JSON list of C-alpha atoms in Angstrom, two decimals:
[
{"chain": "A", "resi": 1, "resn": "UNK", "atom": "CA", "xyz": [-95.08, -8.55, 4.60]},
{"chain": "A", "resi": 2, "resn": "UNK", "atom": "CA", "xyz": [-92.58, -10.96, 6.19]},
{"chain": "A", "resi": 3, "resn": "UNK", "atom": "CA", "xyz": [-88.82, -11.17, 5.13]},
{"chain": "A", "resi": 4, "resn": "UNK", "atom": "CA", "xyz": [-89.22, -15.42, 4.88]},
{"chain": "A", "resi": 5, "resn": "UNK", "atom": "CA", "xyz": [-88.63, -17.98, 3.10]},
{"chain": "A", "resi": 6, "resn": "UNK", "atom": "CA", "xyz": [-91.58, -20.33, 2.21]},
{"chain": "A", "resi": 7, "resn": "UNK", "atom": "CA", "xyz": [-91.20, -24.25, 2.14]},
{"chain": "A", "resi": 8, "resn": "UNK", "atom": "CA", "xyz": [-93.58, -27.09, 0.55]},
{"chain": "A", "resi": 9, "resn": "UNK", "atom": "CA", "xyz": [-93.15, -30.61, 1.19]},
{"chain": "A", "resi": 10, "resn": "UNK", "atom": "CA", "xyz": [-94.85, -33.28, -0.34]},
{"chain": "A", "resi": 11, "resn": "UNK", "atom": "CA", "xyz": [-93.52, -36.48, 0.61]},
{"chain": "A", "resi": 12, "resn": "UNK", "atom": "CA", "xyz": [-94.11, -40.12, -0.02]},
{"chain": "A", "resi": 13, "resn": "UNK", "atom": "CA", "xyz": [-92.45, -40.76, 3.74]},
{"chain": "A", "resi": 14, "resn": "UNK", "atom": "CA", "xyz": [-91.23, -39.01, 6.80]},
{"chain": "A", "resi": 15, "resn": "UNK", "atom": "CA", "xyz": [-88.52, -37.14, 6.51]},
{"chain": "A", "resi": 16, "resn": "UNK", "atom": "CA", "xyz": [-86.35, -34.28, 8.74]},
{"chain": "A", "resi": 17, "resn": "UNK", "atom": "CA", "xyz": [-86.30, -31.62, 6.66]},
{"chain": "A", "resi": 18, "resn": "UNK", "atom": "CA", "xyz": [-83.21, -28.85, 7.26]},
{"chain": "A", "resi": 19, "resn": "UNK", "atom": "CA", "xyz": [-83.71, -25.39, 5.49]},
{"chain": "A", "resi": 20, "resn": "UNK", "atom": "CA", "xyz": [-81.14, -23.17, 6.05]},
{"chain": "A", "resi": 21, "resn": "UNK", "atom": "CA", "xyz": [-81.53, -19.12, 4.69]},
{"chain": "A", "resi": 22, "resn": "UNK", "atom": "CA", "xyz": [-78.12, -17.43, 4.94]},
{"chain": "A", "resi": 23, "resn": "UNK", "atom": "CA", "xyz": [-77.31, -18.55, 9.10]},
{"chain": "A", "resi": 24, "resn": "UNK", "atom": "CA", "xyz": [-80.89, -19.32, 9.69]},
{"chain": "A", "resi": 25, "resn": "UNK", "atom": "CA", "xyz": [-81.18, -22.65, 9.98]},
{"chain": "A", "resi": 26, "resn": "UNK", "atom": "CA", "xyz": [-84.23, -24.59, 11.34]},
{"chain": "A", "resi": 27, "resn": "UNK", "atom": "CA", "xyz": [-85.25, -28.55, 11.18]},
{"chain": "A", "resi": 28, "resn": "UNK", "atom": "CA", "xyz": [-88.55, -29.54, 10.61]},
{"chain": "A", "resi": 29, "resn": "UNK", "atom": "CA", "xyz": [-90.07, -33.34, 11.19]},
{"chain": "A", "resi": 30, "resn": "UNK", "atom": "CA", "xyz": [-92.23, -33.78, 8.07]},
{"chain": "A", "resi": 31, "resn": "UNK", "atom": "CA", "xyz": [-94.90, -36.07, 7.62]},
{"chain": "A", "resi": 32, "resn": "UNK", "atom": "CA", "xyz": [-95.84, -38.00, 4.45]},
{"chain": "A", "resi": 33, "resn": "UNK", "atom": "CA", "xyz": [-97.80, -35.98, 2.91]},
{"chain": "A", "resi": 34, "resn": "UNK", "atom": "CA", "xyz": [-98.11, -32.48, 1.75]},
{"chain": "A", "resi": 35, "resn": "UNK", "atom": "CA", "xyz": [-97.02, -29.56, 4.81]},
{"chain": "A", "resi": 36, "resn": "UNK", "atom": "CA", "xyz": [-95.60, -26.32, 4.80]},
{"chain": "A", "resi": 37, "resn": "UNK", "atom": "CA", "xyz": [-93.35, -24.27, 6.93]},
{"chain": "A", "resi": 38, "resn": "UNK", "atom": "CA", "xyz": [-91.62, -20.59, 7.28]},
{"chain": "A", "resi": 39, "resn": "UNK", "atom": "CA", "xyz": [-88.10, -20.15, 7.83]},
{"chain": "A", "resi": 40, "resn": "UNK", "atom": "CA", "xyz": [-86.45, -16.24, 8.51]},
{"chain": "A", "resi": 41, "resn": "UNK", "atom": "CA", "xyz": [-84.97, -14.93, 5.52]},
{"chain": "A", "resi": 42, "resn": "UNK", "atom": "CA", "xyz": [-81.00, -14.76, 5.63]},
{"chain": "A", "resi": 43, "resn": "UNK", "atom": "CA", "xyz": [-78.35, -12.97, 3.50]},
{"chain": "A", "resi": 44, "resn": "UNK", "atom": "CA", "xyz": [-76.52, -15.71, 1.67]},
{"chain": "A", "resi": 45, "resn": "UNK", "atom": "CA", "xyz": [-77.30, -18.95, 0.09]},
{"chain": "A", "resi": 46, "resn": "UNK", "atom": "CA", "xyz": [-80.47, -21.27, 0.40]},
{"chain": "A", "resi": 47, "resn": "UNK", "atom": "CA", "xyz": [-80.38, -24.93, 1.21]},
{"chain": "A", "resi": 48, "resn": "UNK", "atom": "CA", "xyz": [-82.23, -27.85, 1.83]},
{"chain": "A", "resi": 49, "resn": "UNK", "atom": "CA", "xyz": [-81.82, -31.20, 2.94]},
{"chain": "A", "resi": 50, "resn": "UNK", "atom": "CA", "xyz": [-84.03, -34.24, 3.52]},
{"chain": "A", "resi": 51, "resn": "UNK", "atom": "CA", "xyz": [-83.37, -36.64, 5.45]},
{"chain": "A", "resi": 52, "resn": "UNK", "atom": "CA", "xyz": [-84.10, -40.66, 6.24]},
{"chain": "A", "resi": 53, "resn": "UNK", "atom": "CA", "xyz": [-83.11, -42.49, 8.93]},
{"chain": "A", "resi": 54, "resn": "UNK", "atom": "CA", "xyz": [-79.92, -40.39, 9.10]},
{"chain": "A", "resi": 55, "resn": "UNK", "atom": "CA", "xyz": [-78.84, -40.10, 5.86]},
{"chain": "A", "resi": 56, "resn": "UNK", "atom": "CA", "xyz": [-79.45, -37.23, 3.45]},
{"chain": "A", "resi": 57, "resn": "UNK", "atom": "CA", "xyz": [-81.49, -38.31, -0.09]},
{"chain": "A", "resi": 58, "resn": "UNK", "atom": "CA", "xyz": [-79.82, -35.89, -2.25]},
{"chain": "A", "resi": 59, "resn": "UNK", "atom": "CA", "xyz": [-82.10, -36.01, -5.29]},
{"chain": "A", "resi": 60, "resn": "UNK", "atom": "CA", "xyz": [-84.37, -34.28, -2.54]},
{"chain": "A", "resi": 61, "resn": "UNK", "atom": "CA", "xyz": [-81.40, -31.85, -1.86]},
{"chain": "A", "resi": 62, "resn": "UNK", "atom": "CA", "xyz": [-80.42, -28.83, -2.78]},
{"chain": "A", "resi": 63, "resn": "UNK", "atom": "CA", "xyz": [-78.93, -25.15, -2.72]},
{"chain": "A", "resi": 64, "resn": "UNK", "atom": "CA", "xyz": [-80.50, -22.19, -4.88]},
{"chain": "A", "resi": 65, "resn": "UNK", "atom": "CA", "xyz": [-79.42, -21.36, -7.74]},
{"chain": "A", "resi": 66, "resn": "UNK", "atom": "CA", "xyz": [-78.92, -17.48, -6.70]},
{"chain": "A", "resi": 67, "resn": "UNK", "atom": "CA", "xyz": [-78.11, -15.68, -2.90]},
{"chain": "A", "resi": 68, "resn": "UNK", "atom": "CA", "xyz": [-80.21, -13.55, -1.34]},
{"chain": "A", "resi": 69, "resn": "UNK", "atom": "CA", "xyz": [-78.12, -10.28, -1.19]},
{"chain": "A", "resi": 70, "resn": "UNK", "atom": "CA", "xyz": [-78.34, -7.75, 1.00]}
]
């Protein structure tokens, strides 16, 4: 079993995607559309940000509600 963090989009539009698990941090160009990706689990918090033509839509934003702790 993988230490990861698992991450569903299902957009209306293209978007970057950033996910960032503790200092693991990794962009992803999603498609409209429903996709999935993996990111390396991290001590610390989890955040994610999507993003349109540069700016960041921050109803589609986010950090978690509780760290991953060591």
């Amino acid at each position: 079993m993988q230490d990861s963090i698992f991450v569903v989009t299902q957009l209306k539009q293209p978007a970057l995607v950033e996910v960032t698990s503790g200092m693991n941090m990794q962009t992803f160009h999603a498609p409209a559309g429903i996709r999935a990706w993996t990111v390396p689990m991290g001590v610390g918090a989890q955040t994610f940000h999507v993003k349109r033509d540069g700016r960041m839509v921050d109803e589609l934003s986010g950090t978690s509600l509780r760290d991953i702790a060591d």
